[in-house]
Amino acid sequence: LIEIKEKIFMTYTIRPVRPSDLAAVTGVEAVCFPAAEAATEDSLKARIAAFPECFFVAESDGTIIGFINGCATDSETIHDEMYENSACHKPDGAYQSIFGLDVIPDCRFQGIAAALMNHMIEDAKKKGRKGLILTCKDRLIHYYAKFGYKNMGVSESVHGGAVWYDMILKFEA
C-alpha cells in the first residue's frame, strides 16, 4: 500500500509585527526552539517595542505561522547580550541582525522561511544597511548560504548552550 500525500500550499502575507501579536509569536517561538534557546515572552515584548520595523510575521487566515526578527547594529557578529537587551538596537545600524527565523512545523517546506528571509534582506537594502548577520547551527549553514551568507566560523555566542556559527551577508557596494 502506497500512501500519496498531496502538498497543499497555503496562502499567507508578510507584514510588520504588532503589539497584539505577542502571544502568537511567543507560541511560535516555543514550538520552534528548545526552551534554553527560545526567546521569552518578556524578551519578545521588548523586541516588538524596541524594533518593530525589524520584526515581520507571516500570517495565514488570521494565524501567525512564522516570523523573523533582529535588531540593527554596527557589529558584524551577534553577541549574546543582543538577544536579551533590546537597547542594543541601533536604528541606523550598518547591519540587520537575525535573531530568529521561525515557521511552525505544519507549515514548513513551503518557502515561508525563505520568503521571510528575502523580505528582511530587501528591507535591509531599502534602509541602506551594509548587510545582514546571524548565527546558526552547523546543519543550517548550507541553507543560509543559499541567500548569499558566508560562514565566518564558530561564534563566540554560547546562547542556550549550543555551538553557533557566525554568518554574514554583505551587500555589494
Coordinates of C-alpha atoms in Angstrom, one line a residue:
L1 CA 0.0 0.0 0.0
I2 CA 1.4 3.3 -1.1
E3 CA 0.2 6.5 0.6
I4 CA 0.4 9.6 -1.5
K5 CA 0.2 12.9 0.2
E6 CA -0.7 15.9 -1.9
K7 CA 1.1 19.0 -0.7
I8 CA -1.3 21.9 -0.5
F9 CA 0.5 25.3 -0.5
M10 CA -1.1 27.8 1.8
T11 CA -1.5 31.5 1.1
Y12 CA 0.0 33.9 3.5
T13 CA 1.0 37.5 3.9
I14 CA 4.1 39.1 5.4
R15 CA 3.5 42.2 7.5
P16 CA 5.2 44.1 10.3
V17 CA 4.6 42.8 13.8
R18 CA 2.0 44.5 16.0
P19 CA 2.0 44.6 19.8
S20 CA -1.2 42.4 19.8
D21 CA 0.9 39.6 18.1
L22 CA 2.9 39.0 21.3
A23 CA 1.1 35.8 22.5
A24 CA 1.1 34.3 19.0
V25 CA 4.8 35.0 18.3
T26 CA 5.7 33.7 21.8
G27 CA 3.8 30.5 21.0
V28 CA 5.6 30.1 17.6
E29 CA 9.0 30.7 19.2
A30 CA 8.2 28.0 21.9
V31 CA 7.4 25.4 19.2
C32 CA 10.4 26.3 17.0
F33 CA 13.3 26.4 19.6
P34 CA 14.3 24.3 22.6
A35 CA 13.4 26.0 25.9
A36 CA 17.1 27.0 26.5
E37 CA 17.3 28.8 23.2
A38 CA 13.8 30.2 22.8
A39 CA 13.1 33.9 23.4
T40 CA 10.9 34.5 26.4
E41 CA 7.6 36.4 26.2
D42 CA 9.3 39.3 28.0
S43 CA 12.1 39.4 25.5
L44 CA 9.8 39.2 22.5
K45 CA 7.7 42.0 24.0
A46 CA 10.8 44.2 24.4
R47 CA 11.8 43.5 20.8
I48 CA 8.4 44.4 19.5
A49 CA 8.6 47.7 21.5
A50 CA 12.2 48.5 20.5
F51 CA 12.4 47.5 16.9
P52 CA 9.0 46.7 15.3
E53 CA 10.5 47.9 12.0
C54 CA 12.8 44.9 12.1
F55 CA 10.2 42.3 13.0
F56 CA 8.0 40.7 10.4
V57 CA 5.3 38.0 10.7
A58 CA 3.9 35.5 8.2
E59 CA 0.1 35.3 8.6
S60 CA -2.3 32.8 7.1
D61 CA -6.1 33.2 7.6
G62 CA -5.5 35.4 10.7
T63 CA -3.0 33.0 12.3
I64 CA 0.7 33.8 12.7
I65 CA 2.6 30.9 11.2
G66 CA 6.1 32.3 11.3
F67 CA 8.3 35.4 11.9
I68 CA 11.7 36.9 11.5
N69 CA 13.3 39.5 13.8
G70 CA 16.5 41.1 14.9
C71 CA 18.0 44.4 15.9
A72 CA 20.1 46.7 13.8
T73 CA 23.7 47.0 14.8
D74 CA 27.1 48.2 13.7
S75 CA 28.6 44.9 14.7
E76 CA 29.5 42.2 12.1
T77 CA 28.6 39.4 14.6
I78 CA 25.8 38.8 17.1
H79 CA 26.8 39.0 20.7
D80 CA 24.7 37.2 23.4
E81 CA 23.7 40.4 25.1
M82 CA 21.8 41.5 21.9
Y83 CA 19.2 38.7 22.4
E84 CA 18.1 40.0 25.8
N85 CA 18.9 43.7 25.7
S86 CA 16.8 45.5 23.2
A87 CA 18.7 48.7 24.0
C88 CA 21.4 47.2 21.7
H89 CA 19.2 48.2 18.7
K90 CA 20.7 51.0 16.7
P91 CA 18.1 52.2 14.3
D92 CA 20.7 53.5 11.8
G93 CA 23.0 50.4 12.3
A94 CA 25.1 49.2 9.4
Y95 CA 23.8 45.6 9.7
Q96 CA 20.5 43.9 10.2
S97 CA 20.8 41.0 12.6
I98 CA 18.5 38.0 12.5
F99 CA 17.7 36.6 16.0
G100 CA 15.1 34.1 14.8
L101 CA 13.6 32.8 11.7
D102 CA 10.6 30.7 12.9
V103 CA 8.0 28.7 10.9
I104 CA 5.6 26.3 12.7
P105 CA 6.3 22.7 11.8
D106 CA 3.0 22.1 9.9
C107 CA 3.9 25.0 7.6
R108 CA 7.5 24.2 6.8
F109 CA 8.9 23.3 3.4
Q110 CA 6.6 25.7 1.6
G111 CA 9.0 28.5 1.1
I112 CA 7.7 30.6 4.0
A113 CA 11.1 30.9 5.8
A114 CA 12.7 31.8 2.5
A115 CA 10.0 34.5 1.9
L116 CA 10.6 35.9 5.4
M117 CA 14.3 36.0 4.8
N118 CA 14.0 37.6 1.4
H119 CA 11.6 40.2 2.9
M120 CA 14.2 41.0 5.6
I121 CA 17.0 41.2 3.0
E122 CA 15.0 43.6 0.8
D123 CA 14.0 45.7 3.8
A124 CA 17.7 46.0 4.9
K125 CA 18.7 47.1 1.4
K126 CA 15.9 49.7 1.4
K127 CA 17.2 51.0 4.7
G128 CA 20.7 51.4 3.3
R129 CA 22.3 48.8 5.5
K130 CA 25.6 47.1 4.5
G131 CA 24.2 43.6 5.0
L132 CA 22.8 41.1 7.5
I133 CA 24.2 38.9 10.2
L134 CA 23.0 35.8 12.0
T135 CA 24.2 32.8 14.0
C136 CA 23.1 29.3 13.1
K137 CA 23.9 25.7 13.9
D138 CA 26.1 23.7 11.5
R139 CA 23.2 21.9 9.9
L140 CA 21.8 25.2 8.7
I141 CA 24.9 26.7 7.2
H142 CA 24.1 25.4 3.7
Y143 CA 20.5 26.8 4.0
Y144 CA 21.7 30.4 4.7
A145 CA 24.4 30.1 2.1
K146 CA 21.6 29.9 -0.5
F147 CA 20.8 33.6 0.3
G148 CA 24.5 34.6 0.0
Y149 CA 25.5 34.4 3.6
K150 CA 29.2 33.5 4.2
N151 CA 30.2 31.3 7.2
M152 CA 32.6 33.2 9.4
G153 CA 33.4 30.2 11.7
V154 CA 32.4 29.2 15.2
S155 CA 30.7 32.1 17.0
E156 CA 31.6 33.4 20.5
S157 CA 27.9 33.1 21.2
V158 CA 27.0 30.4 23.8
H159 CA 23.3 31.2 23.7
G160 CA 21.3 28.3 25.0
G161 CA 24.5 26.2 25.5
A162 CA 24.7 25.4 21.8
V163 CA 27.5 25.7 19.2
W164 CA 26.7 28.5 16.8
Y165 CA 28.3 29.7 13.6
D166 CA 28.6 33.4 12.6
M167 CA 27.1 34.1 9.2
I168 CA 27.3 37.4 7.2
L169 CA 25.6 38.6 4.1
K170 CA 27.3 41.8 2.7
F171 CA 25.7 43.8 0.0
E172 CA 27.7 44.9 -3.0
A173 CA 29.0 48.4 -2.5

